[in-house]
Amino acid sequence: MKTFTLGLQHLLAMYAGAILVPLIVGQSLGLTSEELTYLVGIDILMSGVATIMQVVRNRYFGIGLPIVLGCTFTAVGPMIAIGGEYGISAIYGSIIVSGIAVVLISRFFGKLIRFFPPIVTGTVVTIIGITLIPVAINNMGGGEDASDFGSMTNISLAFGTLFFIILLYRFSKGFVQSIAILLGLAAGTIVAALMGRVDFSAVSEASYVHMIQPFYFGMPTFEWSAILTMILVAMVSLVESTGVYFALGDMTDKDLQEEDLTRGYRAEGLAVLLGGIFNAFPYTAFSQNVGLLQMTGVKSLRIIMLTGVMLITLGLVPKIAAVATIIPTSVLGGAMVAMFGMVIAQGIKMLSAVIGESAENAMIVACSVGMGMGVTAVPELFQQFPSGVQILTSNGIVAGSITAIVLNIVFNMTPVKRNKKTRTAHQHPESA
């Protein structure tokens, strides 16, 4: 019973993140309640599969640490943009290719990681978080095309949900704080139901059991700009996961070797590939579960394995998945402000340690964020460019990411910069 309870804790800690990604992306793409139920169900199930693949260590994949995998919020903005421009089939085409790319570079990513220092990854995460905020604000009003957009009912539900989440963060600790978003969604939905604003038909119509199927939303299509975007997202996710690997390695007294990291990266790549095939999403190590491990002191692989089994079981029951789809859009919007704000906060946290190190780092952030937000606001800026160039410029996240990578190379990795560092003794030559 104790093992079950501890496993359930990990499931609850990541459940809000697991259901929010398909809800946000699915609603943005205008999916039906039946399609949305499938999307939530398959996402929960594949989170379980991805978790087990990472926990069960073998010679090919799996790092063998108590890691729970879930959808990366880094991919939400890019997926909405890809779906809006090319359709849902292009989302899954780009996810499949990015998964294959991660598997192929898993052995070498330890060497490529030097191109993704905190100044780059922090900038990318910050840009992604900022581009997601308009989605949250639209949902607070009831949804972009809602007939009652901005009504007092929608605004009250949205801000009531957000205020409840803030109160939980302020006056609770530990596990309750870690599931504050989930509790906020539940409370907001209950209030909305009492007001007659919740439609339960999706739950009543959903079946008790279903079988998953590949390419549920049709065969994938492949667009270069979409593929490049998702590969960049995958790179950032791998960098974030690397931090989780080392944090858990330290907590479990395990000295991680290059081969361990390779198996971890390969497991994530396979999880992303399977996500694309079965119409789920890209997966990454959930950092909130690291905090839960730190809090409980329990680091058993068996407990995390049980969490994975629970997720798979829940994913096979559409009735449970359908419960998530009845959350009113305005309630979802209130929670999204907090969730996406945390993405921005994470980016700023990553930048805070390095932005003050040099004026060059500040310039990297300034130009990259400016370019990313500029292209997002005025996407037609580069429409006169050749189509090959537009692959890099048509998407604000890609434009901002490429700017950050290039400027980091120019300012921090060129021979001139290295010589300058050597002369001024700011950094040892071998680490410059």
CSV table of N, CA, C and O in Angstrom, one decimal, residues 295-415:
chain,number,residue,atom,x,y,z
A,295,MET,N,11.9,15.8,-1.6
A,295,MET,CA,11.1,16.0,-0.5
A,295,MET,C,10.8,14.7,0.3
A,295,MET,O,10.8,14.7,1.5
A,296,THR,N,10.5,13.6,-0.4
A,296,THR,CA,10.1,12.4,0.2
A,296,THR,C,11.3,11.5,0.6
A,296,THR,O,11.2,10.7,1.5
A,297,GLY,N,12.4,11.7,-0.1
A,297,GLY,CA,13.6,10.9,0.2
A,297,GLY,C,13.5,9.5,-0.3
A,297,GLY,O,14.4,8.7,-0.1
A,298,VAL,N,12.4,9.2,-1.1
A,298,VAL,CA,12.2,7.9,-1.7
A,298,VAL,C,12.7,7.9,-3.1
A,298,VAL,O,12.3,8.7,-3.9
A,299,LYS,N,13.7,7.0,-3.4
A,299,LYS,CA,14.3,7.1,-4.7
A,299,LYS,C,14.3,5.7,-5.4
A,299,LYS,O,15.1,5.3,-6.2
A,300,SER,N,13.3,4.9,-5.1
A,300,SER,CA,13.1,3.6,-5.6
A,300,SER,C,12.7,3.5,-7.0
A,300,SER,O,11.7,4.2,-7.4
A,301,LEU,N,13.4,2.8,-7.9
A,301,LEU,CA,13.0,2.6,-9.3
A,301,LEU,C,11.6,1.8,-9.3
A,301,LEU,O,10.9,2.1,-10.3
A,302,ARG,N,11.4,1.0,-8.4
A,302,ARG,CA,10.1,0.2,-8.4
A,302,ARG,C,8.9,1.1,-8.3
A,302,ARG,O,7.9,0.9,-8.9
A,303,ILE,N,9.0,2.2,-7.5
A,303,ILE,CA,7.9,3.2,-7.3
A,303,ILE,C,7.7,3.9,-8.6
A,303,ILE,O,6.5,4.1,-9.0
A,304,ILE,N,8.8,4.3,-9.3
A,304,ILE,CA,8.6,5.1,-10.5
A,304,ILE,C,8.1,4.1,-11.6
A,304,ILE,O,7.3,4.5,-12.5
A,305,MET,N,8.5,2.9,-11.6
A,305,MET,CA,7.9,1.9,-12.5
A,305,MET,C,6.4,1.7,-12.3
A,305,MET,O,5.6,1.7,-13.3
A,306,LEU,N,6.0,1.7,-11.0
A,306,LEU,CA,4.6,1.6,-10.7
A,306,LEU,C,3.8,2.9,-11.3
A,306,LEU,O,2.7,2.7,-11.8
A,307,THR,N,4.4,4.0,-11.1
A,307,THR,CA,3.8,5.3,-11.7
A,307,THR,C,3.6,5.1,-13.2
A,307,THR,O,2.6,5.5,-13.7
A,308,GLY,N,4.6,4.6,-13.9
A,308,GLY,CA,4.5,4.3,-15.3
A,308,GLY,C,3.4,3.4,-15.7
A,308,GLY,O,2.6,3.6,-16.6
A,309,VAL,N,3.2,2.3,-14.9
A,309,VAL,CA,2.1,1.4,-15.1
A,309,VAL,C,0.8,2.0,-14.9
A,309,VAL,O,-0.2,1.8,-15.6
A,310,MET,N,0.7,2.9,-13.8
A,310,MET,CA,-0.6,3.6,-13.5
A,310,MET,C,-0.9,4.5,-14.7
A,310,MET,O,-2.1,4.6,-15.1
A,311,LEU,N,0.1,5.2,-15.3
A,311,LEU,CA,-0.2,6.1,-16.4
A,311,LEU,C,-0.7,5.3,-17.6
A,311,LEU,O,-1.7,5.8,-18.3
A,312,ILE,N,-0.1,4.2,-17.9
A,312,ILE,CA,-0.6,3.4,-19.0
A,312,ILE,C,-2.0,2.9,-18.8
A,312,ILE,O,-2.8,3.0,-19.7
A,313,THR,N,-2.3,2.5,-17.6
A,313,THR,CA,-3.6,2.0,-17.2
A,313,THR,C,-4.7,3.1,-17.4
A,313,THR,O,-5.7,2.9,-18.0
A,314,LEU,N,-4.4,4.3,-16.9
A,314,LEU,CA,-5.3,5.4,-17.0
A,314,LEU,C,-5.5,5.8,-18.5
A,314,LEU,O,-6.6,6.1,-18.9
A,315,GLY,N,-4.4,5.7,-19.3
A,315,GLY,CA,-4.5,6.1,-20.7
A,315,GLY,C,-5.4,5.1,-21.5
A,315,GLY,O,-5.8,5.5,-22.6
A,316,LEU,N,-5.6,3.9,-21.0
A,316,LEU,CA,-6.5,3.0,-21.7
A,316,LEU,C,-7.9,3.1,-21.4
A,316,LEU,O,-8.8,2.4,-21.9
A,317,VAL,N,-8.3,4.1,-20.5
A,317,VAL,CA,-9.6,4.3,-20.0
A,317,VAL,C,-10.1,5.7,-20.5
A,317,VAL,O,-9.9,6.7,-19.8
A,318,PRO,N,-10.8,5.7,-21.6
A,318,PRO,CA,-11.3,7.0,-22.1
A,318,PRO,C,-12.2,7.8,-21.2
A,318,PRO,O,-12.2,9.0,-21.2
A,319,LYS,N,-12.9,7.1,-20.3
A,319,LYS,CA,-13.8,7.8,-19.4
A,319,LYS,C,-13.0,8.8,-18.5
A,319,LYS,O,-13.4,9.9,-18.2
A,320,ILE,N,-11.8,8.3,-18.1
A,320,ILE,CA,-10.9,9.1,-17.2
A,320,ILE,C,-10.3,10.3,-18.0
A,320,ILE,O,-10.3,11.4,-17.6
A,321,ALA,N,-9.9,10.0,-19.3
A,321,ALA,CA,-9.3,11.0,-20.1
A,321,ALA,C,-10.4,12.1,-20.4
A,321,ALA,O,-10.1,13.3,-20.5
A,322,ALA,N,-11.6,11.6,-20.6
A,322,ALA,CA,-12.7,12.6,-21.0
A,322,ALA,C,-13.0,13.6,-19.8
A,322,ALA,O,-13.4,14.7,-20.1
A,323,VAL,N,-12.7,13.2,-18.6
A,323,VAL,CA,-12.9,14.1,-17.5
A,323,VAL,C,-12.1,15.4,-17.7
A,323,VAL,O,-12.5,16.5,-17.3
A,324,ALA,N,-10.9,15.2,-18.2
A,324,ALA,CA,-10.0,16.4,-18.4
A,324,ALA,C,-10.5,17.3,-19.4
A,324,ALA,O,-10.3,18.5,-19.4
A,325,THR,N,-11.3,16.7,-20.4
A,325,THR,CA,-11.7,17.6,-21.6
A,325,THR,C,-12.9,18.5,-21.2
A,325,THR,O,-13.3,19.4,-21.9
A,326,ILE,N,-13.5,18.2,-20.0
A,326,ILE,CA,-14.7,19.0,-19.6
A,326,ILE,C,-14.3,20.3,-18.9
A,326,ILE,O,-15.1,21.1,-18.6
A,327,ILE,N,-13.0,20.5,-18.6
A,327,ILE,CA,-12.5,21.7,-17.9
A,327,ILE,C,-12.9,22.9,-18.8
A,327,ILE,O,-12.5,22.9,-20.0
A,328,PRO,N,-13.6,23.9,-18.3
A,328,PRO,CA,-14.0,25.0,-19.1
A,328,PRO,C,-12.7,25.8,-19.6
A,328,PRO,O,-11.7,25.8,-18.9
A,329,THR,N,-12.8,26.3,-20.8
A,329,THR,CA,-11.7,27.0,-21.4
A,329,THR,C,-11.1,28.2,-20.5
A,329,THR,O,-9.9,28.3,-20.3
A,330,SER,N,-12.0,28.9,-19.8
A,330,SER,CA,-11.6,30.0,-19.0
A,330,SER,C,-10.9,29.5,-17.8
A,330,SER,O,-9.9,30.2,-17.3
A,331,VAL,N,-11.3,28.4,-17.2
A,331,VAL,CA,-10.6,27.8,-16.0
A,331,VAL,C,-9.2,27.4,-16.5
A,331,VAL,O,-8.2,27.6,-15.8
A,332,LEU,N,-9.1,26.7,-17.6
A,332,LEU,CA,-7.9,26.3,-18.2
A,332,LEU,C,-6.9,27.5,-18.4
A,332,LEU,O,-5.7,27.5,-18.1
A,333,GLY,N,-7.5,28.6,-18.9
A,333,GLY,CA,-6.7,29.9,-19.1
A,333,GLY,C,-6.1,30.4,-17.9
A,333,GLY,O,-5.0,30.8,-17.9
A,334,GLY,N,-6.9,30.4,-16.8
A,334,GLY,CA,-6.3,30.9,-15.5
A,334,GLY,C,-5.2,30.0,-15.0
A,334,GLY,O,-4.1,30.6,-14.6
A,335,ALA,N,-5.2,28.7,-15.2
A,335,ALA,CA,-4.1,27.8,-14.8
A,335,ALA,C,-3.0,28.0,-15.8
A,335,ALA,O,-1.8,27.9,-15.3
A,336,MET,N,-3.3,28.3,-17.0
A,336,MET,CA,-2.2,28.4,-18.0
A,336,MET,C,-1.3,29.6,-17.8
A,336,MET,O,-0.1,29.6,-18.0
A,337,VAL,N,-1.9,30.7,-17.3
A,337,VAL,CA,-1.1,31.9,-16.9
A,337,VAL,C,0.0,31.5,-15.9
A,337,VAL,O,1.1,31.9,-16.1
A,338,ALA,N,-0.4,30.7,-14.9
A,338,ALA,CA,0.6,30.3,-13.9
A,338,ALA,C,1.6,29.3,-14.5
A,338,ALA,O,2.8,29.5,-14.3
A,339,MET,N,1.1,28.3,-15.3
A,339,MET,CA,2.0,27.3,-15.9
A,339,MET,C,3.0,28.0,-16.9
A,339,MET,O,4.2,27.7,-16.8
A,340,PHE,N,2.5,28.8,-17.8
A,340,PHE,CA,3.4,29.4,-18.8
A,340,PHE,C,4.2,30.5,-18.2
A,340,PHE,O,5.4,30.7,-18.6
A,341,GLY,N,3.7,31.1,-17.1
A,341,GLY,CA,4.6,32.1,-16.4
A,341,GLY,C,5.7,31.4,-15.8
A,341,GLY,O,6.9,31.9,-15.7
A,342,MET,N,5.5,30.1,-15.3
A,342,MET,CA,6.6,29.4,-14.7
A,342,MET,C,7.6,29.0,-15.8
A,342,MET,O,8.8,28.9,-15.5
A,343,VAL,N,7.2,28.8,-17.0
A,343,VAL,CA,8.1,28.5,-18.1
A,343,VAL,C,9.1,29.7,-18.3
A,343,VAL,O,10.3,29.6,-18.4
A,344,ILE,N,8.5,30.9,-18.3
A,344,ILE,CA,9.3,32.2,-18.4
A,344,ILE,C,10.2,32.3,-17.2
A,344,ILE,O,11.4,32.6,-17.4
A,345,ALA,N,9.7,32.0,-16.0
A,345,ALA,CA,10.5,32.1,-14.8
A,345,ALA,C,11.7,31.2,-14.9
A,345,ALA,O,12.8,31.5,-14.5
A,346,GLN,N,11.4,30.0,-15.4
A,346,GLN,CA,12.5,29.0,-15.6
A,346,GLN,C,13.6,29.5,-16.5
A,346,GLN,O,14.8,29.4,-16.3
A,347,GLY,N,13.1,30.1,-17.6
A,347,GLY,CA,14.1,30.7,-18.6
A,347,GLY,C,14.9,31.8,-17.9
A,347,GLY,O,16.1,31.9,-18.1
A,348,ILE,N,14.2,32.7,-17.2
A,348,ILE,CA,14.9,33.8,-16.5
A,348,ILE,C,15.9,33.3,-15.4
A,348,ILE,O,17.0,33.8,-15.3
A,349,LYS,N,15.5,32.2,-14.7
A,349,LYS,CA,16.4,31.6,-13.7
A,349,LYS,C,17.6,31.1,-14.4
A,349,LYS,O,18.7,31.2,-13.8
A,350,MET,N,17.5,30.5,-15.5
A,350,MET,CA,18.7,29.9,-16.3
A,350,MET,C,19.6,31.1,-16.7
A,350,MET,O,20.8,30.9,-16.7
A,351,LEU,N,18.9,32.2,-17.1
A,351,LEU,CA,19.7,33.3,-17.6
A,351,LEU,C,20.4,34.1,-16.4
A,351,LEU,O,21.4,34.8,-16.6
A,352,SER,N,19.7,34.1,-15.3
A,352,SER,CA,20.2,35.0,-14.2
A,352,SER,C,21.6,34.7,-13.8
A,352,SER,O,22.4,35.6,-13.3
A,353,ALA,N,22.0,33.4,-13.9
A,353,ALA,CA,23.4,33.0,-13.5
A,353,ALA,C,24.4,33.5,-14.5
A,353,ALA,O,25.6,33.5,-14.1
A,354,VAL,N,24.0,33.8,-15.7
A,354,VAL,CA,25.1,34.0,-16.8
A,354,VAL,C,24.9,35.4,-17.4
A,354,VAL,O,25.9,35.9,-18.0
A,355,ILE,N,23.8,36.0,-17.4
A,355,ILE,CA,23.6,37.2,-18.1
A,355,ILE,C,24.5,38.4,-17.6
A,355,ILE,O,24.9,39.3,-18.4
A,356,GLY,N,24.8,38.3,-16.3
A,356,GLY,CA,25.7,39.4,-15.8
A,356,GLY,C,27.1,39.1,-15.9
A,356,GLY,O,28.0,39.9,-15.5
A,357,GLU,N,27.5,37.9,-16.5
A,357,GLU,CA,28.9,37.6,-16.6
A,357,GLU,C,29.7,38.5,-17.5
A,357,GLU,O,30.8,38.7,-17.4
A,358,SER,N,28.9,39.0,-18.6
A,358,SER,CA,29.6,39.8,-19.6
A,358,SER,C,28.6,40.6,-20.3
A,358,SER,O,27.4,40.2,-20.4
A,359,ALA,N,29.0,41.7,-20.9
A,359,ALA,CA,28.1,42.6,-21.7
A,359,ALA,C,27.7,41.8,-23.0
A,359,ALA,O,26.6,42.0,-23.5
A,360,GLU,N,28.6,40.9,-23.4
A,360,GLU,CA,28.3,40.1,-24.6
A,360,GLU,C,27.1,39.2,-24.4
A,360,GLU,O,26.2,39.0,-25.2
A,361,ASN,N,27.0,38.6,-23.2
A,361,ASN,CA,25.9,37.7,-22.9
A,361,ASN,C,24.6,38.5,-22.9
A,361,ASN,O,23.5,38.0,-23.3
A,362,ALA,N,24.6,39.7,-22.3
A,362,ALA,CA,23.4,40.5,-22.3
A,362,ALA,C,23.0,40.9,-23.7
A,362,ALA,O,21.8,40.9,-24.1
A,363,MET,N,24.0,41.1,-24.6
A,363,MET,CA,23.7,41.4,-26.0
A,363,MET,C,23.1,40.1,-26.7
A,363,MET,O,22.1,40.3,-27.6
A,364,ILE,N,23.5,38.9,-26.4
A,364,ILE,CA,23.0,37.7,-27.0
A,364,ILE,C,21.5,37.6,-26.6
A,364,ILE,O,20.6,37.4,-27.5
A,365,VAL,N,21.2,37.8,-25.3
A,365,VAL,CA,19.8,37.7,-24.9
A,365,VAL,C,18.9,38.8,-25.6
A,365,VAL,O,17.8,38.6,-26.1
A,366,ALA,N,19.5,40.1,-25.6
A,366,ALA,CA,18.7,41.2,-26.1
A,366,ALA,C,18.4,40.9,-27.6
A,366,ALA,O,17.2,41.1,-28.0
A,367,CYS,N,19.3,40.5,-28.4
A,367,CYS,CA,19.1,40.4,-29.8
A,367,CYS,C,18.2,39.1,-30.1
A,367,CYS,O,17.3,39.2,-31.0
A,368,SER,N,18.4,38.1,-29.4
A,368,SER,CA,17.7,36.8,-29.6
A,368,SER,C,16.2,36.9,-29.2
A,368,SER,O,15.3,36.6,-30.0
A,369,VAL,N,16.0,37.5,-28.0
A,369,VAL,CA,14.6,37.7,-27.6
A,369,VAL,C,13.9,38.7,-28.5
A,369,VAL,O,12.8,38.5,-28.9
A,370,GLY,N,14.6,39.8,-28.8
A,370,GLY,CA,14.1,40.8,-29.7
A,370,GLY,C,13.7,40.2,-31.1
A,370,GLY,O,12.6,40.4,-31.6
A,371,MET,N,14.6,39.4,-31.7
A,371,MET,CA,14.3,38.7,-32.9
A,371,MET,C,13.2,37.7,-32.8
A,371,MET,O,12.3,37.7,-33.7
A,372,GLY,N,13.2,36.9,-31.8
A,372,GLY,CA,12.1,35.9,-31.6
A,372,GLY,C,10.7,36.6,-31.5
A,372,GLY,O,9.8,36.2,-32.1
A,373,MET,N,10.6,37.6,-30.6
A,373,MET,CA,9.4,38.3,-30.4
A,373,MET,C,9.0,39.1,-31.6
A,373,MET,O,7.8,39.2,-32.0
A,374,GLY,N,10.0,39.7,-32.3
A,374,GLY,CA,9.7,40.5,-33.5
A,374,GLY,C,9.1,39.7,-34.6
A,374,GLY,O,8.1,40.1,-35.2
A,375,VAL,N,9.7,38.5,-34.9
A,375,VAL,CA,9.2,37.6,-36.0
A,375,VAL,C,7.8,37.1,-35.6
A,375,VAL,O,6.9,36.9,-36.4
A,376,THR,N,7.6,36.8,-34.3
A,376,THR,CA,6.3,36.3,-33.8
A,376,THR,C,5.2,37.4,-34.1
A,376,THR,O,4.1,37.0,-34.5
A,377,ALA,N,5.5,38.6,-33.8
A,377,ALA,CA,4.6,39.7,-34.0
A,377,ALA,C,4.4,40.1,-35.4
A,377,ALA,O,3.2,40.4,-35.8
A,378,VAL,N,5.4,40.0,-36.2
A,378,VAL,CA,5.4,40.4,-37.6
A,378,VAL,C,6.0,39.3,-38.5
A,378,VAL,O,7.1,39.4,-39.0
A,379,PRO,N,5.2,38.2,-38.7
A,379,PRO,CA,5.8,37.0,-39.4
A,379,PRO,C,6.1,37.3,-40.8
A,379,PRO,O,6.8,36.6,-41.5
A,380,GLU,N,5.5,38.3,-41.4
A,380,GLU,CA,5.7,38.6,-42.8
A,380,GLU,C,6.9,39.4,-43.1
A,380,GLU,O,7.2,39.7,-44.3
A,381,LEU,N,7.7,39.7,-42.1
A,381,LEU,CA,8.9,40.5,-42.3
A,381,LEU,C,9.9,39.9,-43.4
A,381,LEU,O,10.4,40.7,-44.2
A,382,PHE,N,10.0,38.6,-43.4
A,382,PHE,CA,11.0,38.0,-44.3
A,382,PHE,C,10.3,37.3,-45.5
A,382,PHE,O,10.9,36.4,-46.1
A,383,GLN,N,9.1,37.7,-45.8
A,383,GLN,CA,8.4,36.9,-46.9
A,383,GLN,C,9.0,37.1,-48.3
A,383,GLN,O,8.7,36.3,-49.2
A,384,GLN,N,9.9,38.1,-48.4
A,384,GLN,CA,10.5,38.3,-49.7
A,384,GLN,C,11.8,37.5,-49.9
A,384,GLN,O,12.4,37.4,-50.9
A,385,PHE,N,12.2,36.8,-48.8
A,385,PHE,CA,13.4,36.0,-48.8
A,385,PHE,C,13.1,34.7,-49.5
A,385,PHE,O,12.0,34.2,-49.7
A,386,PRO,N,14.2,34.0,-50.0
A,386,PRO,CA,14.0,32.7,-50.7
A,386,PRO,C,13.4,31.7,-49.7
A,386,PRO,O,13.6,31.8,-48.5
A,387,SER,N,12.7,30.7,-50.2
A,387,SER,CA,12.0,29.7,-49.3
A,387,SER,C,13.0,29.0,-48.4
A,387,SER,O,12.7,28.7,-47.2
A,388,GLY,N,14.2,28.7,-48.9
A,388,GLY,CA,15.2,28.0,-48.0
A,388,GLY,C,15.6,28.8,-46.8
A,388,GLY,O,15.8,28.3,-45.7
A,389,VAL,N,15.7,30.2,-47.0
A,389,VAL,CA,16.0,31.1,-45.9
A,389,VAL,C,14.8,31.2,-44.9
A,389,VAL,O,15.0,31.3,-43.7
A,390,GLN,N,13.6,31.2,-45.5
A,390,GLN,CA,12.4,31.4,-44.7
A,390,GLN,C,12.2,30.2,-43.7
A,390,GLN,O,11.5,30.4,-42.7
A,391,ILE,N,12.9,29.1,-44.0
A,391,ILE,CA,12.8,28.0,-43.0
A,391,ILE,C,13.3,28.4,-41.6
A,391,ILE,O,12.9,28.1,-40.6
A,392,LEU,N,14.4,29.3,-41.7
A,392,LEU,CA,15.0,29.8,-40.5
A,392,LEU,C,14.3,31.1,-39.9
A,392,LEU,O,14.6,31.5,-38.8
A,393,THR,N,13.5,31.7,-40.7
A,393,THR,CA,13.0,33.1,-40.3
A,393,THR,C,11.5,33.1,-40.2
A,393,THR,O,11.0,34.1,-39.6
A,394,SER,N,10.8,32.1,-40.6
A,394,SER,CA,9.3,32.2,-40.6
A,394,SER,C,8.7,32.0,-39.2
A,394,SER,O,7.5,32.3,-39.0
A,395,ASN,N,9.5,31.4,-38.3
A,395,ASN,CA,9.0,31.1,-37.0
A,395,ASN,C,9.8,31.8,-35.9
A,395,ASN,O,11.0,31.8,-35.9
A,396,GLY,N,9.1,32.6,-35.0
A,396,GLY,CA,9.8,33.4,-34.0
A,396,GLY,C,10.7,32.6,-33.1
A,396,GLY,O,11.9,33.0,-32.8
A,397,ILE,N,10.3,31.4,-32.7
A,397,ILE,CA,11.1,30.6,-31.8
A,397,ILE,C,12.4,30.1,-32.6
A,397,ILE,O,13.5,30.1,-32.0
A,398,VAL,N,12.2,29.7,-33.8
A,398,VAL,CA,13.4,29.2,-34.6
A,398,VAL,C,14.4,30.4,-34.8
A,398,VAL,O,15.6,30.3,-34.6
A,399,ALA,N,13.8,31.6,-35.2
A,399,ALA,CA,14.6,32.8,-35.5
A,399,ALA,C,15.4,33.2,-34.2
A,399,ALA,O,16.6,33.5,-34.3
A,400,GLY,N,14.7,33.2,-33.1
A,400,GLY,CA,15.3,33.6,-31.8
A,400,GLY,C,16.4,32.6,-31.4
A,400,GLY,O,17.5,32.9,-30.9
A,401,SER,N,16.1,31.3,-31.6
A,401,SER,CA,17.0,30.2,-31.2
A,401,SER,C,18.3,30.3,-32.1
A,401,SER,O,19.4,30.2,-31.5
A,402,ILE,N,18.1,30.4,-33.4
A,402,ILE,CA,19.3,30.4,-34.3
A,402,ILE,C,20.1,31.7,-33.9
A,402,ILE,O,21.4,31.6,-33.9
A,403,THR,N,19.5,32.8,-33.7
A,403,THR,CA,20.2,34.0,-33.3
A,403,THR,C,21.0,33.8,-32.0
A,403,THR,O,22.2,34.2,-32.0
A,404,ALA,N,20.5,33.1,-31.0
A,404,ALA,CA,21.2,32.9,-29.8
A,404,ALA,C,22.4,31.9,-30.0
A,404,ALA,O,23.5,32.2,-29.5
A,405,ILE,N,22.2,30.9,-30.8
A,405,ILE,CA,23.2,29.9,-31.1
A,405,ILE,C,24.4,30.6,-31.8
A,405,ILE,O,25.6,30.4,-31.4
A,406,VAL,N,24.1,31.3,-32.9
A,406,VAL,CA,25.1,32.0,-33.7
A,406,VAL,C,25.8,33.1,-32.8
A,406,VAL,O,27.1,33.1,-32.9
A,407,LEU,N,25.1,33.9,-32.1
A,407,LEU,CA,25.8,34.9,-31.3
A,407,LEU,C,26.6,34.4,-30.2
A,407,LEU,O,27.7,34.9,-29.8
A,408,ASN,N,26.2,33.2,-29.6
A,408,ASN,CA,27.0,32.6,-28.6
A,408,ASN,C,28.3,32.1,-29.2
A,408,ASN,O,29.4,32.2,-28.6
A,409,ILE,N,28.3,31.6,-30.4
A,409,ILE,CA,29.5,31.1,-31.1
A,409,ILE,C,30.4,32.3,-31.4
A,409,ILE,O,31.6,32.3,-31.1
A,410,VAL,N,29.8,33.4,-31.9
A,410,VAL,CA,30.6,34.6,-32.2
A,410,VAL,C,31.2,35.3,-30.9
A,410,VAL,O,32.4,35.6,-30.9
A,411,PHE,N,30.4,35.4,-29.9
A,411,PHE,CA,30.9,36.1,-28.7
A,411,PHE,C,31.7,35.2,-27.7
A,411,PHE,O,32.6,35.7,-27.1
A,412,ASN,N,31.3,33.9,-27.6
A,412,ASN,CA,31.9,33.1,-26.6
A,412,ASN,C,32.7,31.9,-27.0
A,412,ASN,O,33.4,31.2,-26.2
A,413,MET,N,32.7,31.6,-28.4
A,413,MET,CA,33.4,30.4,-28.8
A,413,MET,C,34.5,30.6,-29.9
A,413,MET,O,35.1,29.7,-30.4
A,414,THR,N,34.6,31.9,-30.4
A,414,THR,CA,35.5,32.2,-31.5
A,414,THR,C,37.0,32.3,-30.9
A,414,THR,O,37.1,32.6,-29.7
A,415,PRO,N,38.0,32.0,-31.7
A,415,PRO,CA,39.4,32.1,-31.3
A,415,PRO,C,39.7,33.5,-30.7
A,415,PRO,O,40.4,33.6,-29.7
